Short mmCIF file of C-alpha atoms in Angstrom, two decimals:
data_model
loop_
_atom_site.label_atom_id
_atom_site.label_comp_id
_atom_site.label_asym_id
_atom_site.label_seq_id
_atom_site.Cartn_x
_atom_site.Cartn_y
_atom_site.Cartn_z
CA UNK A 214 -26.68 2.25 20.64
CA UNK A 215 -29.26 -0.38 19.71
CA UNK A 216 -27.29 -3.34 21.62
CA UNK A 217 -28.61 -5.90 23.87
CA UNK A 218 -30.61 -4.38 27.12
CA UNK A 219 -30.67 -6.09 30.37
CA UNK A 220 -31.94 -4.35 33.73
CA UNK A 221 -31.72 -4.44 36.25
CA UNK A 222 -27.44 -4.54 36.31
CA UNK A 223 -27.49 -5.55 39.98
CA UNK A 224 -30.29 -7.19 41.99
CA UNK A 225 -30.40 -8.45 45.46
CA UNK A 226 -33.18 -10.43 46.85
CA UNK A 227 -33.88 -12.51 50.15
CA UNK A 228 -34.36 -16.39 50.11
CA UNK A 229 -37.86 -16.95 49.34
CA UNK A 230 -38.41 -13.63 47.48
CA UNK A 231 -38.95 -13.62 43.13
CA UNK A 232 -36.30 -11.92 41.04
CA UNK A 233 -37.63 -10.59 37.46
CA UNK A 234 -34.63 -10.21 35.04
CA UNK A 235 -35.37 -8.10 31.81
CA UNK A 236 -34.28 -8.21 28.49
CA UNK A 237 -34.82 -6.41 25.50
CA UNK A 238 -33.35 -7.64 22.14
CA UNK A 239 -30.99 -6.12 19.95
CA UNK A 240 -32.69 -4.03 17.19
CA UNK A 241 -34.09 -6.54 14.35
CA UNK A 242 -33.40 -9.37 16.22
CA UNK A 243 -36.08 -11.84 17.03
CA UNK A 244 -34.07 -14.52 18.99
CA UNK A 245 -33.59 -14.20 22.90
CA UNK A 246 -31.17 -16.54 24.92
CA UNK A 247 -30.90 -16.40 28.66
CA UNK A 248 -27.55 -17.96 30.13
CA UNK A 249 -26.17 -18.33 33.53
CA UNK A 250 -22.63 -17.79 34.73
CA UNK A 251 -21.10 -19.15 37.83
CA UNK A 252 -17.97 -17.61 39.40
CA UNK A 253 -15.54 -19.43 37.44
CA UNK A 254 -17.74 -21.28 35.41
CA UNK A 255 -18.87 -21.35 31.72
CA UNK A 256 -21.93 -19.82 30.33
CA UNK A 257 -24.83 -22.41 30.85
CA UNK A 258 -28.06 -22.18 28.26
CA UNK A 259 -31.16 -21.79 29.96
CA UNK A 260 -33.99 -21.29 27.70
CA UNK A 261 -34.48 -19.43 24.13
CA UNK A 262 -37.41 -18.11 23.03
CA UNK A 263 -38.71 -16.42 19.75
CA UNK A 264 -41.77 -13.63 20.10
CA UNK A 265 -44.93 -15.03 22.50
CA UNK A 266 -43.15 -18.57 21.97
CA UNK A 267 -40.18 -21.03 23.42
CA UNK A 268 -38.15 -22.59 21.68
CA UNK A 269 -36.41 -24.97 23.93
CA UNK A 270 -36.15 -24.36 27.71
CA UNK A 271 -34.09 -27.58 28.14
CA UNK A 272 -31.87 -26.05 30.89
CA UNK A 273 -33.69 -24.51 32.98
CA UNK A 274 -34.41 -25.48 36.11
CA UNK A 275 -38.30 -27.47 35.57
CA UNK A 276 -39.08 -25.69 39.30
CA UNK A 277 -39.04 -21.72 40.39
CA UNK A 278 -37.78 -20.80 36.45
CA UNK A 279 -40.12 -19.29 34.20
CA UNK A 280 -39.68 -17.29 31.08
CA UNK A 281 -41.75 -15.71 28.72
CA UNK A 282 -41.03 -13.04 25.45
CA UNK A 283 -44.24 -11.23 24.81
CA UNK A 284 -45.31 -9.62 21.62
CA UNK A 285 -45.10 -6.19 23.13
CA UNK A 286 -42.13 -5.87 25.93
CA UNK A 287 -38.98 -7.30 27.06
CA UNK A 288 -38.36 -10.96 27.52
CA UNK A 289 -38.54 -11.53 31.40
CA UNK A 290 -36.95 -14.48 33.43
CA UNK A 291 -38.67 -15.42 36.62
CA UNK A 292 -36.96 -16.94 39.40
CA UNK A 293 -39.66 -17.49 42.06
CA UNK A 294 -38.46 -18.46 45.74
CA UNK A 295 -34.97 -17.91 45.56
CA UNK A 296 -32.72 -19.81 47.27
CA UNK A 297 -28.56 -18.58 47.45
CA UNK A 298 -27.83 -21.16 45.05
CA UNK A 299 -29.58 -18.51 42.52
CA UNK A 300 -26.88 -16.22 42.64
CA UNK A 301 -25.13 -15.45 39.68
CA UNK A 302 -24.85 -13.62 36.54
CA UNK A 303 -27.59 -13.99 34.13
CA UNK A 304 -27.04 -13.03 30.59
CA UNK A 305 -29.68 -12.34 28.45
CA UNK A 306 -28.08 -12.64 24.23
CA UNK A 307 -30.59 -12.07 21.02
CA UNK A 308 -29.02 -12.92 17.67
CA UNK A 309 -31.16 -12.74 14.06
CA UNK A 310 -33.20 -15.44 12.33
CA UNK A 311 -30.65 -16.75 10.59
CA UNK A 312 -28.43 -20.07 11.03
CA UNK A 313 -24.48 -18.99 11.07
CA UNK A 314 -25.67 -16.23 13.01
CA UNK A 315 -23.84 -14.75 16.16
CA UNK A 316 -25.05 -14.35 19.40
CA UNK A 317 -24.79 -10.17 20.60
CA UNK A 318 -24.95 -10.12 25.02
CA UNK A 319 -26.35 -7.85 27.47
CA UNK A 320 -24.37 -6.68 30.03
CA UNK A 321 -25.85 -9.13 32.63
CA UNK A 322 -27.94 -8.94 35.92
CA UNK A 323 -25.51 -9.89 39.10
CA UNK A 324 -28.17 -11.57 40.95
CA UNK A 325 -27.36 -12.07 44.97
CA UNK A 326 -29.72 -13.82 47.37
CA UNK A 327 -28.51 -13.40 51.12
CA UNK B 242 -16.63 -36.30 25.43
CA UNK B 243 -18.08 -32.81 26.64
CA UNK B 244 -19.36 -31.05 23.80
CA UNK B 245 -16.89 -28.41 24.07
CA UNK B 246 -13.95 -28.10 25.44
CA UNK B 247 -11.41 -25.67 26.30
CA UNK B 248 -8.06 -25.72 28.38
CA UNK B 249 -8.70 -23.51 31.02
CA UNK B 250 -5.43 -21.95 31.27
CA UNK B 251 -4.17 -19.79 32.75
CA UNK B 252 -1.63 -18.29 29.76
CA UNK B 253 0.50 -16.43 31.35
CA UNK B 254 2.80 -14.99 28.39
CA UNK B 255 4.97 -11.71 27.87
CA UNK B 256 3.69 -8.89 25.95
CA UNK B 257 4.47 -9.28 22.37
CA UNK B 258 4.60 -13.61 22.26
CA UNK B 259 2.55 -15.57 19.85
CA UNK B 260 -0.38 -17.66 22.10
CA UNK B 261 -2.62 -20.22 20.39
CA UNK B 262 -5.78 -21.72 21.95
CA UNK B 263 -7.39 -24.80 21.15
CA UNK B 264 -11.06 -25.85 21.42
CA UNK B 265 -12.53 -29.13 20.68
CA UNK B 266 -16.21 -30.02 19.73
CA UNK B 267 -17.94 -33.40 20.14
CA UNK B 268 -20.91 -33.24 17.33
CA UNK B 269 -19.26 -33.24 14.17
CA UNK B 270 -22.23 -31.62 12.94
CA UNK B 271 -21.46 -28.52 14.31
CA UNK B 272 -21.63 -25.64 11.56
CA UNK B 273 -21.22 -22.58 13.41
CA UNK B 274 -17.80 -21.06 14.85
CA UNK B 275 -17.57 -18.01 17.18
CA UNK B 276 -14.53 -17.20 19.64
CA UNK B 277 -15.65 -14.68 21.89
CA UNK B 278 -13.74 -12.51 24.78
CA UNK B 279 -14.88 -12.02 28.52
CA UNK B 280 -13.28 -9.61 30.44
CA UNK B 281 -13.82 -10.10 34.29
CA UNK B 282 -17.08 -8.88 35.34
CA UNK B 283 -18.52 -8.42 31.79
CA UNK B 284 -20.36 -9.77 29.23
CA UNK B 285 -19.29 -11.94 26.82
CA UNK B 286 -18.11 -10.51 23.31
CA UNK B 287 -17.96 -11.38 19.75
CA UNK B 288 -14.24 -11.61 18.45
CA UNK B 289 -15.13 -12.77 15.44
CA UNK B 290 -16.27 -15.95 13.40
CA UNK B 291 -14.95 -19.14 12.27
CA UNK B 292 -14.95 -19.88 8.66
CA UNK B 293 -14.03 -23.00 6.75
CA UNK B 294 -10.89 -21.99 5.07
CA UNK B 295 -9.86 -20.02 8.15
CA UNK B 296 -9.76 -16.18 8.63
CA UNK B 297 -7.43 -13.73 9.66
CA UNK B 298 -8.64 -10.23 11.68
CA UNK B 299 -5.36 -8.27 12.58
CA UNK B 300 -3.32 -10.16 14.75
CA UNK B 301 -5.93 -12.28 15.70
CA UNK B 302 -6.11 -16.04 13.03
CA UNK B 303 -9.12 -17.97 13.37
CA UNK B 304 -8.84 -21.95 12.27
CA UNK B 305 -11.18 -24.77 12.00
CA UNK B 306 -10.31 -28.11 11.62
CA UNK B 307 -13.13 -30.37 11.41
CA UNK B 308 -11.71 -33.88 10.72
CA UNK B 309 -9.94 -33.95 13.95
CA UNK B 310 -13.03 -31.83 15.38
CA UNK B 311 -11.27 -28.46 16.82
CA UNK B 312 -10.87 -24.61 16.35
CA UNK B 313 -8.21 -22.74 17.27
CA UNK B 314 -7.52 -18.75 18.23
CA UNK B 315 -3.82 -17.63 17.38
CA UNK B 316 -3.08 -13.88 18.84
CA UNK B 317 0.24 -12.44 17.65
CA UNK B 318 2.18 -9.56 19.28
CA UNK B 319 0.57 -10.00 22.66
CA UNK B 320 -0.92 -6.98 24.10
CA UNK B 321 -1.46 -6.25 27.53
CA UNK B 322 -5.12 -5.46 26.72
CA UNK B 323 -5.58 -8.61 25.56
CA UNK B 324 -5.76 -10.23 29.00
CA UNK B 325 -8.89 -11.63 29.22
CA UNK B 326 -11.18 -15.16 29.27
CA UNK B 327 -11.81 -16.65 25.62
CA UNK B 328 -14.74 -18.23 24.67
CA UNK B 329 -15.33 -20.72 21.81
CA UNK B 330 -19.10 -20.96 20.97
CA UNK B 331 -20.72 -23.78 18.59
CA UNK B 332 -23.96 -24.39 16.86
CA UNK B 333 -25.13 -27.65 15.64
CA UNK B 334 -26.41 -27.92 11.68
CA UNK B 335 -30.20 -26.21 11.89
CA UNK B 336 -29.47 -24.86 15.23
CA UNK B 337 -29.31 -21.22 16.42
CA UNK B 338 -28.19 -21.98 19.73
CA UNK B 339 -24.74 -21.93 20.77
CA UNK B 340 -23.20 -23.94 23.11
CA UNK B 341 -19.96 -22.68 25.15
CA UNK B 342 -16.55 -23.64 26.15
CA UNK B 343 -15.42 -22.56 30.14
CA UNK B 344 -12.92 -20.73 28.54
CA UNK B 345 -8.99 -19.74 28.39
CA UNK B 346 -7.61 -17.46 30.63
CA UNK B 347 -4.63 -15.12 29.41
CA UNK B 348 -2.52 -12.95 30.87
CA UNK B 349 -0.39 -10.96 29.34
CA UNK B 350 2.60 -9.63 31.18
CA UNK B 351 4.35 -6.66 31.02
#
């Protein structure tokens, strides 16, 4: 099965530790979206990124948030210094180069910081 | 306006009704439809597209309506596994990133 990738599934960290999220697109796709889901809240865009480059990274956070897509590798988000406010599910989606196109999701990282 | 928005429910309806969800969109030049289904816990999935003249996948009737700016999701013959959160996603024109409703809870009771 040549769907979305994320890893870890579940990832706890301490306040002031990083958390690395992975990502590796969908076979043939060349478009990576992280998201952001609350408890009981919608999916939030973050950033999206295209091979070595972003795209538009217009919600997320300008502070501790970092993401990158390298030409060899998974796309990684970096949340440095976490704070509890951080917790959440993080979806990572890649969908082709194509307008009209669908967006395929991982199956999330569950990010808790006690 | 929010860009898109979605009554968040919850449907609560008997196995085998008729349910119809609505989801409006404030940039009416959007171009790309998606309703997608979250089960609690997991990831987001593609039901299936949006087209112009409307589209039909089982018991599941996709509809856009763009002059008053909404989609809609019609599920016939309720099934219990259809209890779930549904998602309407939207693209602007030249734009591959969607933008999501909260979503519509249903339940569907035995």
């Amino acid at each position: 099965n040549a769907g979305v990738m994320q890893n870890p599934r579940h990832l706890v960290r301490r306040r002031g530790q990083e958390a690395r999220l992975r990502c590796s697109p969908m076979k043939g796709h060349s478009h990576v979206y992280w998201y952001r889901q609350l408890p009981e809240e919608g999916l939030k865009f973050m950033v999206y990124l295209q091979k070595e480059n972003i795209i538009d990274e217009s919600g997320m956070p300008k502070e501790r948030f970092s993401a990158e897509f390298p030409k060899e590798g998974p796309s990684i988000l970096r949340i440095q210094q976490v704070v509890r406010g951080d917790s959440a599910a993080y979806f990572c989606a890649s969908g082709a180069d194509s307008y009209n196109s669908p967006l395929h999701f991982g199956n999330g990282t569950r990010l808790t910081v006690t | 306006r929010k860009e898109v928005e979605q009554d968040p429910g919850p449907f609560n309806v008997p196995e085998g009704a008729t349910v119809a969800f609505n989801c409006t969109y404030s940039n009416s030049a959007s171009q790309s439809f998606f309703w997608y289904r979250q089960d609690c816990r997991k990831e987001p999935k593609l039901l299936m597209s949006v087209y112009s003249s409307g589209n039909e996948d089982g018991r599941f009737t996709a509809q856009l309506n763009r002059a008053s700016q909404y989609i809609s999701l019609l599920i016939r013959d309720s099934k219990l596994s259809d209890s779930a959160t549904y998602l309407c996603s939207i693209a602007g024109a030249g734009s591959y990133q969607l933008t999501f409703g909260k979503g519509t809870k249903l339940s569907v009771i035995p």
